[in-house]
Amino acid sequence: MTSPDNLRPSSQSAVITFEERPPGDRGVRDTVAAVGKPYGWRCASRDEQGWVDYFNSGRRYWLITDGDRTIGLLELDIVGQVVEIDTFGLVPEAVASRCVTRRSWTGPPS
């Protein structure tokens, strides 16, 4: 995005939710690939063994939903009290479609 004019209207109905999913979950796999494809991430063309290796990393996964649509993914590495964001991304059709994106152009609330 190069300006707020690139924003697309969001749906008026749904609430964004995060749903934890188990390693190997097909929804996680499909969403990781959808998020990464525009950026050339390896996951967009990972073979079966690659997915097995990926899901054996010990990460935890949450699908981000807007109503009944999966719009993104959050992956966390959690070791004891240390939490690291490994992946946070939106599927292409959800990029620049939420009011939070508009806020990034206008600045924090005063």
mmCIF file of C-alpha atoms in Angstrom:
data_model
loop_
_atom_site.group_PDB
_atom_site.id
_atom_site.type_symbol
_atom_site.label_atom_id
_atom_site.label_comp_id
_atom_site.label_asym_id
_atom_site.label_seq_id
_atom_site.Cartn_x
_atom_site.Cartn_y
_atom_site.Cartn_z
ATOM 1 C CA MET A 1 0.000 0.000 0.000
ATOM 2 C CA THR A 2 1.216 3.433 -0.869
ATOM 3 C CA SER A 3 -1.746 5.502 0.350
ATOM 4 C CA PRO A 4 -5.003 5.209 2.299
ATOM 5 C CA ASP A 5 -6.782 5.288 -1.069
ATOM 6 C CA ASN A 6 -5.736 1.638 -1.493
ATOM 7 C CA LEU A 7 -7.990 0.552 1.386
ATOM 8 C CA ARG A 8 -10.996 -1.597 0.550
ATOM 9 C CA PRO A 9 -14.165 -1.489 2.689
ATOM 10 C CA SER A 10 -14.441 -4.185 5.323
ATOM 11 C CA SER A 11 -17.469 -6.331 5.978
ATOM 12 C CA GLN A 12 -19.840 -4.772 8.455
ATOM 13 C CA SER A 13 -20.957 -7.980 10.123
ATOM 14 C CA ALA A 14 -18.234 -10.033 11.674
ATOM 15 C CA VAL A 15 -15.940 -9.978 14.655
ATOM 16 C CA ILE A 16 -12.289 -10.973 14.284
ATOM 17 C CA THR A 17 -11.483 -14.109 16.288
ATOM 18 C CA PHE A 18 -8.418 -16.272 16.874
ATOM 19 C CA GLU A 19 -9.007 -20.034 16.969
ATOM 20 C CA GLU A 20 -6.158 -22.248 18.149
ATOM 21 C CA ARG A 21 -5.617 -25.247 15.894
ATOM 22 C CA PRO A 22 -3.418 -28.338 16.339
ATOM 23 C CA PRO A 23 -0.189 -28.900 14.394
ATOM 24 C CA GLY A 24 -0.973 -30.602 11.095
ATOM 25 C CA ASP A 25 -4.417 -29.021 10.827
ATOM 26 C CA ARG A 26 -5.435 -28.689 7.171
ATOM 27 C CA GLY A 27 -6.797 -25.173 7.737
ATOM 28 C CA VAL A 28 -3.436 -24.048 9.116
ATOM 29 C CA ARG A 29 -1.612 -25.624 6.202
ATOM 30 C CA ASP A 30 -3.872 -24.004 3.603
ATOM 31 C CA THR A 31 -3.727 -20.609 5.319
ATOM 32 C CA VAL A 32 0.070 -20.621 5.708
ATOM 33 C CA ALA A 33 0.363 -21.353 1.974
ATOM 34 C CA ALA A 34 -2.190 -18.664 1.051
ATOM 35 C CA VAL A 35 -0.469 -16.033 3.206
ATOM 36 C CA GLY A 36 2.990 -16.895 1.882
ATOM 37 C CA LYS A 37 2.308 -17.404 -1.817
ATOM 38 C CA PRO A 38 2.450 -13.707 -2.828
ATOM 39 C CA TYR A 39 5.834 -13.409 -1.094
ATOM 40 C CA GLY A 40 7.404 -16.553 -2.510
ATOM 41 C CA TRP A 41 7.467 -18.382 0.834
ATOM 42 C CA ARG A 42 8.558 -22.031 0.563
ATOM 43 C CA CYS A 43 5.257 -23.096 2.110
ATOM 44 C CA ALA A 44 3.448 -22.254 -1.119
ATOM 45 C CA SER A 45 5.117 -25.261 -2.753
ATOM 46 C CA ARG A 46 6.088 -27.433 0.242
ATOM 47 C CA ASP A 47 5.878 -31.220 -0.278
ATOM 48 C CA GLU A 48 4.340 -33.660 2.230
ATOM 49 C CA GLN A 49 7.613 -34.270 4.081
ATOM 50 C CA GLY A 50 8.148 -30.519 4.271
ATOM 51 C CA TRP A 51 4.783 -30.126 5.980
ATOM 52 C CA VAL A 52 5.583 -32.932 8.437
ATOM 53 C CA ASP A 53 8.866 -31.212 9.322
ATOM 54 C CA TYR A 54 7.144 -27.836 9.587
ATOM 55 C CA PHE A 55 4.521 -29.094 12.011
ATOM 56 C CA ASN A 56 7.125 -30.850 14.171
ATOM 57 C CA SER A 57 8.605 -27.483 15.170
ATOM 58 C CA GLY A 58 6.732 -27.165 18.467
ATOM 59 C CA ARG A 59 4.922 -23.999 17.372
ATOM 60 C CA ARG A 60 1.317 -23.207 18.240
ATOM 61 C CA TYR A 61 -1.141 -22.046 15.593
ATOM 62 C CA TRP A 62 -4.222 -19.808 15.506
ATOM 63 C CA LEU A 63 -6.425 -19.186 12.494
ATOM 64 C CA ILE A 64 -7.713 -15.634 12.308
ATOM 65 C CA THR A 65 -11.326 -15.459 11.209
ATOM 66 C CA ASP A 66 -13.725 -12.716 10.209
ATOM 67 C CA GLY A 67 -17.128 -14.282 10.677
ATOM 68 C CA ASP A 68 -17.008 -17.551 8.749
ATOM 69 C CA ARG A 69 -13.990 -16.541 6.608
ATOM 70 C CA THR A 70 -10.422 -17.476 7.489
ATOM 71 C CA ILE A 71 -8.417 -14.317 6.877
ATOM 72 C CA GLY A 72 -5.027 -15.068 8.390
ATOM 73 C CA LEU A 73 -2.725 -16.930 10.716
ATOM 74 C CA LEU A 74 -0.755 -16.406 13.906
ATOM 75 C CA GLU A 75 2.090 -18.783 14.806
ATOM 76 C CA LEU A 76 3.857 -18.558 18.133
ATOM 77 C CA ASP A 77 6.975 -20.232 19.496
ATOM 78 C CA ILE A 78 6.369 -20.568 23.232
ATOM 79 C CA VAL A 79 9.195 -21.821 25.437
ATOM 80 C CA GLY A 80 8.541 -21.406 29.135
ATOM 81 C CA GLN A 81 7.761 -17.731 29.690
ATOM 82 C CA VAL A 82 9.288 -16.662 26.354
ATOM 83 C CA VAL A 83 6.895 -16.067 23.470
ATOM 84 C CA GLU A 84 8.062 -15.251 19.955
ATOM 85 C CA ILE A 85 5.819 -14.390 17.025
ATOM 86 C CA ASP A 86 6.970 -16.674 14.236
ATOM 87 C CA THR A 87 4.329 -15.773 11.651
ATOM 88 C CA PHE A 88 1.511 -13.266 11.517
ATOM 89 C CA GLY A 89 -0.127 -12.674 8.177
ATOM 90 C CA LEU A 90 -3.311 -12.156 6.248
ATOM 91 C CA VAL A 91 -4.499 -13.938 3.122
ATOM 92 C CA PRO A 92 -4.252 -11.651 0.058
ATOM 93 C CA GLU A 93 -7.974 -10.888 -0.135
ATOM 94 C CA ALA A 94 -7.963 -9.658 3.486
ATOM 95 C CA VAL A 95 -4.981 -7.312 3.175
ATOM 96 C CA ALA A 96 -5.948 -3.648 3.472
ATOM 97 C CA SER A 97 -9.573 -4.456 4.202
ATOM 98 C CA ARG A 98 -9.952 -3.693 7.915
ATOM 99 C CA CYS A 99 -10.387 -0.460 9.850
ATOM 100 C CA VAL A 100 -7.155 -1.221 11.765
ATOM 101 C CA THR A 101 -5.287 -0.590 8.507
ATOM 102 C CA ARG A 102 -6.945 2.800 8.178
ATOM 103 C CA ARG A 103 -5.763 3.615 11.698
ATOM 104 C CA SER A 104 -2.170 2.934 10.642
ATOM 105 C CA TRP A 105 -2.467 5.793 8.142
ATOM 106 C CA THR A 106 -4.135 8.250 10.516
ATOM 107 C CA GLY A 107 -2.021 7.580 13.599
ATOM 108 C CA PRO A 108 -2.888 6.484 17.119
ATOM 109 C CA PRO A 109 -6.006 7.753 18.877
ATOM 110 C CA SER A 110 -5.444 10.936 20.831
#
